[in-house]
Amino acid sequence: KNQRADGKFNGMDGNEYAHPIATYALCEAYGMTLNPNVKAAAEKALVPIIKGQHPTGGWTYKMNPNPEANGKYRDDTSFMGWCAQALKAANLARIQADGLEKAMKLAVKGFKANAHPSGGFGYTSPGTGGLTSVGCLGMQLLGASNESEVKKALDVIGTWTPTFSQYAPVAAEMKNIKKEDVKEGSSAFATAKSRLAPKVPEEERRFYTASPQYYFYYATQCKFHQGGRHWDNWNKAMKPRYVKAQQIEKKAIKDVKGVDRDIGWWENADSHSDRPVMDTCLTALQLMVYYRYLPTTSKEAVMVEDEIVATSLDDEDIPIDTGNL
C-alpha cells in the first residue's frame, strides 16, 4: 500500500536507506513464501536499486545514478551494503529483474574501490574502520569470498571483540540529557565518556566512540560465513553479552491466546542507530544468524515449484505460535 509507481516507498528516511532494506525484506519474504503479491512488490522495488547503480559499481544516497559536481561518483560502502543484501536475496528467490545479475557483478567492483590495500573498507574511499565488515559481507554475498580484499578484511575483523554496550554506560550517565545531545561529538557525551572510559575493557575500546552494533550486524555474518575457530570464538563471546544486555518488561502484553508475555528489547547510544527499534533489529538479527540466513546465503536453499495462489483480496491474518519467545 505504501509503494509508489516508481517502486519506492512513502515515508522513507531522508537518504532512503529504508528502500534497500525494505527491498531486502520483500525479496526474502518472497523466497520463503512464494506469495506472488510479495513478488510483484519486490520486483518493483528492485528497479530503482538497479537503475540507481553507478557505472563504478556502487550506490549513494537515494540511489542517485548521477555523479557529484566534480564529475566523480560517490560510492557509499554503508549504503552499498544494504543494496548488495537486497540483490542477493532477489537472486536466491529467483526473482527475474532486468539487470540483476549484471548489477551484482558490477557491485563487486564498487566494493573493491573502497578497499584499503592493507585490509579493510572505508566509507567513500579506502579505509580500515568499522565499515570493513560491510564491505566484507557485501563481497561474500556477491560471490567474491575468495578475493584478497575479503581475506584481508577478515584479518582486520579478527581483532574485533563482539560487544553491545560500550555506549550503554555512557547513556546511563546521560539519562537527564536531551535525546539530541546523546550522540558522539556532543560535550555531554565527551564528559560522560571520559568518566567511564576506565570501566570499559581495553579490548572493547576500539568501538567505544563508534557504532558497534551497526558494524557487528555485518561482522557477525562475516564470521558466520568464515566459520571455524574465528566464528566459534566470536559466537562464544557474543551470545552471553547480547543476552545479558537485553532489557525486559515482564508480562507486558498478551499473545493471541491471551497468555501474558514478556517484551524484550535492546537500546544503545550508537551514532548511526535509532532507539529502540533499530537497536533491537540489529541485535536480534545477529542472534538469528544460526538459522536465518539460509534463504539469502546458502547455495542449498530449496524452492518449491509453484507459487502460492494469492490475490490482493487475501487479507486474513496468519496465525503465529510465539511459543516461549
mmCIF file of C-alpha atoms in Angstrom:
data_model
loop_
_atom_site.group_PDB
_atom_site.id
_atom_site.type_symbol
_atom_site.label_atom_id
_atom_site.label_comp_id
_atom_site.label_asym_id
_atom_site.label_seq_id
_atom_site.Cartn_x
_atom_site.Cartn_y
_atom_site.Cartn_z
ATOM 1 C CA LYS A 1 0.000 0.000 0.000
ATOM 2 C CA ASN A 2 2.931 2.351 0.630
ATOM 3 C CA GLN A 3 4.724 1.559 -2.628
ATOM 4 C CA ARG A 4 4.697 4.186 -5.352
ATOM 5 C CA ALA A 5 4.586 3.665 -9.096
ATOM 6 C CA ASP A 6 8.359 4.163 -9.343
ATOM 7 C CA GLY A 7 8.949 1.282 -6.928
ATOM 8 C CA LYS A 8 9.960 3.439 -3.974
ATOM 9 C CA PHE A 9 8.003 3.709 -0.747
ATOM 10 C CA ASN A 10 6.224 6.546 1.022
ATOM 11 C CA GLY A 11 7.522 7.674 4.391
ATOM 12 C CA MET A 12 11.193 6.870 3.856
ATOM 13 C CA ASP A 13 14.127 8.498 5.628
ATOM 14 C CA GLY A 14 15.897 11.444 4.017
ATOM 15 C CA ASN A 15 18.688 9.399 2.438
ATOM 16 C CA GLU A 16 16.371 6.497 1.544
ATOM 17 C CA TYR A 17 18.282 3.821 3.417
ATOM 18 C CA ALA A 18 14.865 2.328 4.086
ATOM 19 C CA HIS A 19 14.402 1.439 0.420
ATOM 20 C CA PRO A 20 17.089 -1.245 0.006
ATOM 21 C CA ILE A 21 16.279 -2.528 3.499
ATOM 22 C CA ALA A 22 12.583 -2.881 2.617
ATOM 23 C CA THR A 23 13.504 -4.451 -0.718
ATOM 24 C CA TYR A 24 15.730 -6.950 1.076
ATOM 25 C CA ALA A 25 12.817 -7.874 3.352
ATOM 26 C CA LEU A 26 10.406 -8.279 0.438
ATOM 27 C CA CYS A 27 12.800 -10.450 -1.566
ATOM 28 C CA GLU A 28 13.494 -12.685 1.401
ATOM 29 C CA ALA A 29 9.784 -12.869 2.214
ATOM 30 C CA TYR A 30 9.024 -13.993 -1.326
ATOM 31 C CA GLY A 31 11.842 -16.542 -1.201
ATOM 32 C CA MET A 32 10.255 -18.103 1.878
ATOM 33 C CA THR A 33 6.555 -17.804 0.979
ATOM 34 C CA LEU A 34 6.383 -17.626 -2.837
ATOM 35 C CA ASN A 35 3.427 -15.282 -2.460
ATOM 36 C CA PRO A 36 3.007 -13.570 -5.870
ATOM 37 C CA ASN A 37 1.748 -10.374 -4.259
ATOM 38 C CA VAL A 38 5.064 -10.064 -2.452
ATOM 39 C CA LYS A 39 6.939 -10.891 -5.641
ATOM 40 C CA ALA A 40 5.279 -8.063 -7.552
ATOM 41 C CA ALA A 41 6.227 -5.542 -4.874
ATOM 42 C CA ALA A 42 9.786 -6.871 -4.723
ATOM 43 C CA GLU A 43 10.202 -6.642 -8.497
ATOM 44 C CA LYS A 44 9.090 -3.007 -8.483
ATOM 45 C CA ALA A 45 11.364 -2.195 -5.544
ATOM 46 C CA LEU A 46 14.408 -3.646 -7.300
ATOM 47 C CA VAL A 47 14.071 -1.266 -10.245
ATOM 48 C CA PRO A 48 15.348 1.918 -8.530
ATOM 49 C CA ILE A 49 18.242 -0.016 -6.991
ATOM 50 C CA ILE A 50 19.397 -1.463 -10.290
ATOM 51 C CA LYS A 51 18.837 1.772 -12.198
ATOM 52 C CA GLY A 52 20.498 3.788 -9.437
ATOM 53 C CA GLN A 53 23.775 1.875 -9.564
ATOM 54 C CA HIS A 54 26.800 3.844 -10.707
ATOM 55 C CA PRO A 55 28.954 2.664 -13.600
ATOM 56 C CA THR A 56 31.671 2.324 -10.951
ATOM 57 C CA GLY A 57 29.568 -0.354 -9.245
ATOM 58 C CA GLY A 58 28.448 1.486 -6.127
ATOM 59 C CA TRP A 59 25.453 3.418 -4.868
ATOM 60 C CA THR A 60 24.886 6.634 -2.990
ATOM 61 C CA TYR A 61 22.021 8.203 -1.063
ATOM 62 C CA LYS A 62 18.589 7.977 -2.693
ATOM 63 C CA MET A 63 20.076 5.653 -5.324
ATOM 64 C CA ASN A 64 21.055 8.743 -7.290
ATOM 65 C CA PRO A 65 22.694 7.464 -10.501
ATOM 66 C CA ASN A 66 24.422 10.756 -11.261
ATOM 67 C CA PRO A 67 27.987 11.824 -10.408
ATOM 68 C CA GLU A 68 28.854 14.597 -7.971
ATOM 69 C CA ALA A 69 29.554 18.156 -9.125
ATOM 70 C CA ASN A 70 33.220 17.210 -9.555
ATOM 71 C CA GLY A 71 32.260 14.513 -12.030
ATOM 72 C CA LYS A 72 33.139 11.660 -9.669
ATOM 73 C CA TYR A 73 30.736 9.073 -8.324
ATOM 74 C CA ARG A 74 30.130 8.851 -4.590
ATOM 75 C CA ASP A 75 30.174 5.133 -3.801
ATOM 76 C CA ASP A 76 28.979 4.794 -0.200
ATOM 77 C CA THR A 77 30.010 1.478 1.386
ATOM 78 C CA SER A 78 27.334 1.730 4.071
ATOM 79 C CA PHE A 79 24.513 2.283 1.580
ATOM 80 C CA MET A 80 26.018 -0.291 -0.780
ATOM 81 C CA GLY A 81 25.833 -2.939 1.931
ATOM 82 C CA TRP A 82 22.037 -2.841 2.012
ATOM 83 C CA CYS A 83 21.784 -2.791 -1.777
ATOM 84 C CA ALA A 84 24.015 -5.870 -2.001
ATOM 85 C CA GLN A 85 21.853 -7.729 0.512
ATOM 86 C CA ALA A 86 18.710 -6.865 -1.444
ATOM 87 C CA LEU A 87 20.197 -8.041 -4.741
ATOM 88 C CA LYS A 88 21.439 -11.296 -3.246
ATOM 89 C CA ALA A 89 18.052 -12.037 -1.696
ATOM 90 C CA ALA A 90 16.381 -11.373 -5.050
ATOM 91 C CA ASN A 91 18.823 -13.645 -6.829
ATOM 92 C CA LEU A 92 18.240 -16.570 -4.485
ATOM 93 C CA ALA A 93 14.484 -16.039 -4.525
ATOM 94 C CA ARG A 94 14.694 -16.419 -8.321
ATOM 95 C CA ILE A 95 13.146 -13.045 -8.947
ATOM 96 C CA GLN A 96 13.690 -12.174 -12.594
ATOM 97 C CA ALA A 97 14.591 -8.495 -12.566
ATOM 98 C CA ASP A 98 16.172 -6.882 -15.604
ATOM 99 C CA GLY A 99 19.853 -6.237 -14.989
ATOM 100 C CA LEU A 100 20.024 -8.102 -11.674
ATOM 101 C CA GLU A 101 22.982 -10.360 -12.447
ATOM 102 C CA LYS A 102 24.892 -7.541 -14.112
ATOM 103 C CA ALA A 103 24.306 -5.310 -11.083
ATOM 104 C CA MET A 104 25.621 -7.980 -8.720
ATOM 105 C CA LYS A 105 28.819 -8.447 -10.700
ATOM 106 C CA LEU A 106 29.359 -4.712 -11.030
ATOM 107 C CA ALA A 107 28.807 -4.196 -7.288
ATOM 108 C CA VAL A 108 31.940 -6.213 -6.538
ATOM 109 C CA LYS A 109 33.895 -3.577 -8.424
ATOM 110 C CA GLY A 110 32.284 -0.878 -6.293
ATOM 111 C CA PHE A 111 33.288 -2.517 -3.028
ATOM 112 C CA LYS A 112 36.819 -3.137 -4.251
ATOM 113 C CA ALA A 113 37.244 0.562 -4.994
ATOM 114 C CA ASN A 114 36.750 1.323 -1.288
ATOM 115 C CA ALA A 115 39.073 -1.460 -0.093
ATOM 116 C CA HIS A 116 42.315 -0.495 1.631
ATOM 117 C CA PRO A 117 45.497 -2.204 0.352
ATOM 118 C CA SER A 118 46.450 -3.310 3.871
ATOM 119 C CA GLY A 119 42.968 -4.635 4.634
ATOM 120 C CA GLY A 120 39.597 -3.097 5.368
ATOM 121 C CA PHE A 121 36.966 -0.933 3.706
ATOM 122 C CA GLY A 122 36.254 2.762 4.025
ATOM 123 C CA TYR A 123 33.171 4.947 3.717
ATOM 124 C CA THR A 124 33.514 6.520 0.259
ATOM 125 C CA SER A 125 37.209 5.740 -0.219
ATOM 126 C CA PRO A 126 39.688 3.118 1.024
ATOM 127 C CA GLY A 127 39.728 2.770 4.807
ATOM 128 C CA THR A 128 40.220 0.361 7.698
ATOM 129 C CA GLY A 129 37.423 1.252 10.137
ATOM 130 C CA GLY A 130 34.089 -0.207 11.152
ATOM 131 C CA LEU A 131 32.730 -0.347 7.611
ATOM 132 C CA THR A 132 35.260 -3.101 6.945
ATOM 133 C CA SER A 133 32.559 -5.583 7.920
ATOM 134 C CA VAL A 134 30.086 -4.051 5.462
ATOM 135 C CA GLY A 135 32.449 -4.361 2.519
ATOM 136 C CA CYS A 136 33.455 -7.845 3.582
ATOM 137 C CA LEU A 137 29.902 -9.188 3.786
ATOM 138 C CA GLY A 138 28.914 -7.403 0.595
ATOM 139 C CA MET A 139 31.618 -9.206 -1.343
ATOM 140 C CA GLN A 140 30.852 -12.522 0.363
ATOM 141 C CA LEU A 141 27.203 -12.297 -0.667
ATOM 142 C CA LEU A 142 28.136 -11.348 -4.214
ATOM 143 C CA GLY A 143 30.246 -14.469 -4.673
ATOM 144 C CA ALA A 144 33.645 -12.862 -4.166
ATOM 145 C CA SER A 145 34.618 -14.604 -0.923
ATOM 146 C CA ASN A 146 37.953 -15.744 -2.299
ATOM 147 C CA GLU A 147 39.113 -12.283 -3.334
ATOM 148 C CA SER A 148 42.095 -10.845 -1.457
ATOM 149 C CA GLU A 149 40.030 -7.885 -0.251
ATOM 150 C CA VAL A 150 37.742 -10.236 1.669
ATOM 151 C CA LYS A 151 40.570 -12.260 3.167
ATOM 152 C CA LYS A 152 42.353 -9.109 4.340
ATOM 153 C CA ALA A 153 39.122 -7.701 5.737
ATOM 154 C CA LEU A 154 38.568 -10.875 7.750
ATOM 155 C CA ASP A 155 42.033 -10.386 9.227
ATOM 156 C CA VAL A 156 41.018 -6.886 10.310
ATOM 157 C CA ILE A 157 37.738 -8.121 11.779
ATOM 158 C CA GLY A 158 39.696 -10.848 13.533
ATOM 159 C CA THR A 159 40.912 -8.243 16.025
ATOM 160 C CA TRP A 160 37.367 -7.168 16.955
ATOM 161 C CA THR A 161 35.504 -8.202 20.082
ATOM 162 C CA PRO A 162 31.693 -8.555 19.942
ATOM 163 C CA THR A 163 30.207 -6.070 22.361
ATOM 164 C CA PHE A 164 26.863 -4.458 22.792
ATOM 165 C CA SER A 165 27.077 -1.676 25.268
ATOM 166 C CA GLN A 166 30.168 0.465 25.169
ATOM 167 C CA TYR A 167 27.665 3.256 24.870
ATOM 168 C CA ALA A 168 25.220 1.868 27.399
ATOM 169 C CA PRO A 169 27.108 3.101 30.477
ATOM 170 C CA VAL A 170 27.539 6.461 28.789
ATOM 171 C CA ALA A 171 23.828 6.594 28.028
ATOM 172 C CA ALA A 172 23.075 5.706 31.639
ATOM 173 C CA GLU A 173 25.098 8.704 32.739
ATOM 174 C CA MET A 174 23.060 10.866 30.383
ATOM 175 C CA LYS A 175 19.502 9.915 31.346
ATOM 176 C CA ASN A 176 18.539 13.502 32.079
ATOM 177 C CA ILE A 177 20.104 14.933 28.932
ATOM 178 C CA LYS A 178 18.058 15.763 25.851
ATOM 179 C CA LYS A 179 17.890 12.996 23.259
ATOM 180 C CA GLU A 180 19.552 15.114 20.578
ATOM 181 C CA ASP A 181 22.598 15.508 22.823
ATOM 182 C CA VAL A 182 23.047 11.768 23.380
ATOM 183 C CA LYS A 183 25.402 11.351 20.476
ATOM 184 C CA GLU A 184 29.061 11.142 19.739
ATOM 185 C CA GLY A 185 30.648 14.558 19.461
ATOM 186 C CA SER A 186 28.450 16.332 21.990
ATOM 187 C CA SER A 187 30.151 17.888 25.006
ATOM 188 C CA ALA A 188 27.866 15.931 27.326
ATOM 189 C CA PHE A 189 28.858 12.677 25.677
ATOM 190 C CA ALA A 190 32.548 13.538 25.881
ATOM 191 C CA THR A 191 32.248 14.283 29.589
ATOM 192 C CA ALA A 192 30.393 11.054 30.335
ATOM 193 C CA LYS A 193 32.804 9.027 28.237
ATOM 194 C CA SER A 194 35.874 10.428 29.974
ATOM 195 C CA ARG A 195 34.421 9.466 33.356
ATOM 196 C CA LEU A 196 33.527 5.962 32.247
ATOM 197 C CA ALA A 197 36.459 5.091 29.968
ATOM 198 C CA PRO A 198 38.424 3.345 32.743
ATOM 199 C CA LYS A 199 35.462 0.987 33.263
ATOM 200 C CA VAL A 200 35.483 -0.226 29.670
ATOM 201 C CA PRO A 201 37.719 -3.260 29.000
ATOM 202 C CA GLU A 202 40.716 -2.408 26.858
ATOM 203 C CA GLU A 203 39.734 -4.826 24.078
ATOM 204 C CA GLU A 204 36.361 -3.100 23.751
ATOM 205 C CA ARG A 205 37.605 0.462 23.419
ATOM 206 C CA ARG A 206 38.162 0.135 19.682
ATOM 207 C CA PHE A 207 34.467 0.841 19.161
ATOM 208 C CA TYR A 208 33.904 2.996 22.185
ATOM 209 C CA THR A 209 33.269 6.094 20.071
ATOM 210 C CA ALA A 210 31.742 4.455 17.020
ATOM 211 C CA SER A 211 28.664 2.383 16.170
ATOM 212 C CA PRO A 212 29.468 -1.172 17.226
ATOM 213 C CA GLN A 213 26.060 -2.701 16.677
ATOM 214 C CA TYR A 214 25.829 -1.394 13.123
ATOM 215 C CA TYR A 215 29.286 -2.758 12.353
ATOM 216 C CA PHE A 216 28.721 -6.003 14.235
ATOM 217 C CA TYR A 217 25.465 -6.727 12.396
ATOM 218 C CA TYR A 218 27.719 -7.263 9.394
ATOM 219 C CA ALA A 219 30.692 -8.702 11.289
ATOM 220 C CA THR A 220 28.599 -11.475 12.824
ATOM 221 C CA GLN A 221 27.522 -12.594 9.359
ATOM 222 C CA CYS A 222 31.081 -12.343 8.018
ATOM 223 C CA LYS A 223 32.319 -14.553 10.849
ATOM 224 C CA PHE A 224 29.431 -16.992 10.385
ATOM 225 C CA HIS A 225 30.313 -17.452 6.722
ATOM 226 C CA GLN A 226 34.011 -17.674 7.557
ATOM 227 C CA GLY A 227 33.339 -20.454 10.050
ATOM 228 C CA GLY A 228 35.964 -22.355 12.004
ATOM 229 C CA ARG A 229 37.577 -21.092 15.180
ATOM 230 C CA HIS A 230 37.022 -17.460 14.155
ATOM 231 C CA TRP A 231 33.262 -17.949 14.244
ATOM 232 C CA ASP A 232 33.393 -20.182 17.326
ATOM 233 C CA ASN A 233 35.314 -17.600 19.345
ATOM 234 C CA TRP A 234 33.057 -14.765 18.203
ATOM 235 C CA ASN A 235 29.899 -16.729 18.912
ATOM 236 C CA LYS A 236 31.010 -17.740 22.408
ATOM 237 C CA ALA A 237 31.638 -14.097 23.283
ATOM 238 C CA MET A 238 28.587 -12.691 21.511
ATOM 239 C CA LYS A 239 25.749 -14.796 22.911
ATOM 240 C CA PRO A 240 26.143 -14.161 26.641
ATOM 241 C CA ARG A 241 26.894 -10.459 26.203
ATOM 242 C CA TYR A 242 23.921 -9.800 23.958
ATOM 243 C CA VAL A 243 21.532 -11.825 26.089
ATOM 244 C CA LYS A 244 22.691 -10.033 29.233
ATOM 245 C CA ALA A 245 22.230 -6.640 27.567
ATOM 246 C CA GLN A 246 18.561 -7.246 26.764
ATOM 247 C CA GLN A 247 16.028 -5.145 28.624
ATOM 248 C CA ILE A 248 12.864 -6.982 29.641
ATOM 249 C CA GLU A 249 9.407 -5.882 30.714
ATOM 250 C CA LYS A 250 7.621 -8.754 32.424
ATOM 251 C CA LYS A 251 4.103 -9.734 31.311
ATOM 252 C CA ALA A 252 3.866 -6.650 29.148
ATOM 253 C CA ILE A 253 1.483 -7.980 26.517
ATOM 254 C CA LYS A 254 -0.983 -10.785 25.907
ATOM 255 C CA ASP A 255 -0.427 -13.071 22.948
ATOM 256 C CA VAL A 256 -3.165 -14.304 20.590
ATOM 257 C CA LYS A 257 -4.145 -16.949 23.145
ATOM 258 C CA GLY A 258 -4.440 -14.438 25.962
ATOM 259 C CA VAL A 259 -1.255 -15.550 27.704
ATOM 260 C CA ASP A 260 0.888 -12.837 29.283
ATOM 261 C CA ARG A 261 4.244 -12.483 27.542
ATOM 262 C CA ASP A 262 7.400 -10.604 28.393
ATOM 263 C CA ILE A 263 8.746 -7.993 25.983
ATOM 264 C CA GLY A 264 12.471 -7.824 25.349
ATOM 265 C CA TRP A 265 14.446 -5.148 23.534
ATOM 266 C CA TRP A 266 17.867 -3.564 23.266
ATOM 267 C CA GLU A 267 18.987 0.034 23.449
ATOM 268 C CA ASN A 268 22.351 1.675 22.982
ATOM 269 C CA ALA A 269 23.597 5.132 22.046
ATOM 270 C CA ASP A 270 25.388 4.369 18.792
ATOM 271 C CA SER A 271 25.951 7.244 16.435
ATOM 272 C CA HIS A 272 24.096 5.722 13.497
ATOM 273 C CA SER A 273 21.232 3.828 15.078
ATOM 274 C CA ASP A 274 17.792 4.653 16.489
ATOM 275 C CA ARG A 275 16.375 3.584 19.822
ATOM 276 C CA PRO A 276 14.953 1.119 20.454
ATOM 277 C CA VAL A 277 13.632 -0.401 17.205
ATOM 278 C CA MET A 278 16.781 -0.344 15.082
ATOM 279 C CA ASP A 279 18.931 -1.310 18.059
ATOM 280 C CA THR A 280 16.673 -4.299 18.664
ATOM 281 C CA CYS A 281 16.589 -5.316 15.000
ATOM 282 C CA LEU A 282 20.370 -5.280 14.604
ATOM 283 C CA THR A 283 20.919 -7.324 17.741
ATOM 284 C CA ALA A 284 18.075 -9.776 17.162
ATOM 285 C CA LEU A 285 19.219 -10.457 13.605
ATOM 286 C CA GLN A 286 22.674 -11.347 14.897
ATOM 287 C CA LEU A 287 21.161 -13.801 17.359
ATOM 288 C CA MET A 288 19.193 -15.353 14.469
ATOM 289 C CA VAL A 289 22.287 -15.907 12.350
ATOM 290 C CA TYR A 290 22.285 -19.646 13.080
ATOM 291 C CA TYR A 291 19.114 -20.250 11.099
ATOM 292 C CA ARG A 292 18.043 -17.009 9.454
ATOM 293 C CA TYR A 293 20.456 -16.803 6.560
ATOM 294 C CA LEU A 294 19.648 -19.954 4.632
ATOM 295 C CA PRO A 295 17.225 -18.156 2.265
ATOM 296 C CA THR A 296 19.789 -15.483 1.450
ATOM 297 C CA THR A 297 23.204 -17.076 1.515
ATOM 298 C CA SER A 298 23.009 -20.806 1.039
ATOM 299 C CA LYS A 299 23.508 -22.410 -2.352
ATOM 300 C CA GLU A 300 21.445 -25.276 -0.983
ATOM 301 C CA ALA A 301 18.323 -23.180 -0.440
ATOM 302 C CA VAL A 302 15.413 -25.191 -1.822
ATOM 303 C CA MET A 303 12.462 -23.551 -3.522
ATOM 304 C CA VAL A 304 9.143 -25.297 -4.158
ATOM 305 C CA GLU A 305 7.946 -25.460 -7.731
ATOM 306 C CA ASP A 306 4.719 -23.488 -7.594
ATOM 307 C CA GLU A 307 3.809 -20.146 -6.154
ATOM 308 C CA ILE A 308 1.100 -19.916 -3.550
ATOM 309 C CA VAL A 309 -2.150 -18.729 -5.065
ATOM 310 C CA ALA A 310 -2.905 -15.331 -3.571
ATOM 311 C CA THR A 311 -4.619 -12.122 -4.526
ATOM 312 C CA SER A 312 -4.774 -8.613 -3.166
ATOM 313 C CA LEU A 313 -8.055 -9.614 -1.525
ATOM 314 C CA ASP A 314 -6.359 -12.156 0.712
ATOM 315 C CA ASP A 315 -6.252 -10.161 3.922
ATOM 316 C CA GLU A 316 -6.699 -12.749 6.657
ATOM 317 C CA ASP A 317 -4.102 -12.797 9.405
ATOM 318 C CA ILE A 318 -1.647 -15.667 9.502
ATOM 319 C CA PRO A 319 -1.656 -17.339 12.959
ATOM 320 C CA ILE A 320 1.775 -17.437 14.562
ATOM 321 C CA ASP A 321 2.653 -19.530 17.589
ATOM 322 C CA THR A 322 5.049 -17.429 19.659
ATOM 323 C CA GLY A 323 5.909 -20.364 21.882
ATOM 324 C CA ASN A 324 8.230 -19.357 24.710
ATOM 325 C CA LEU A 325 9.935 -16.485 22.915
#
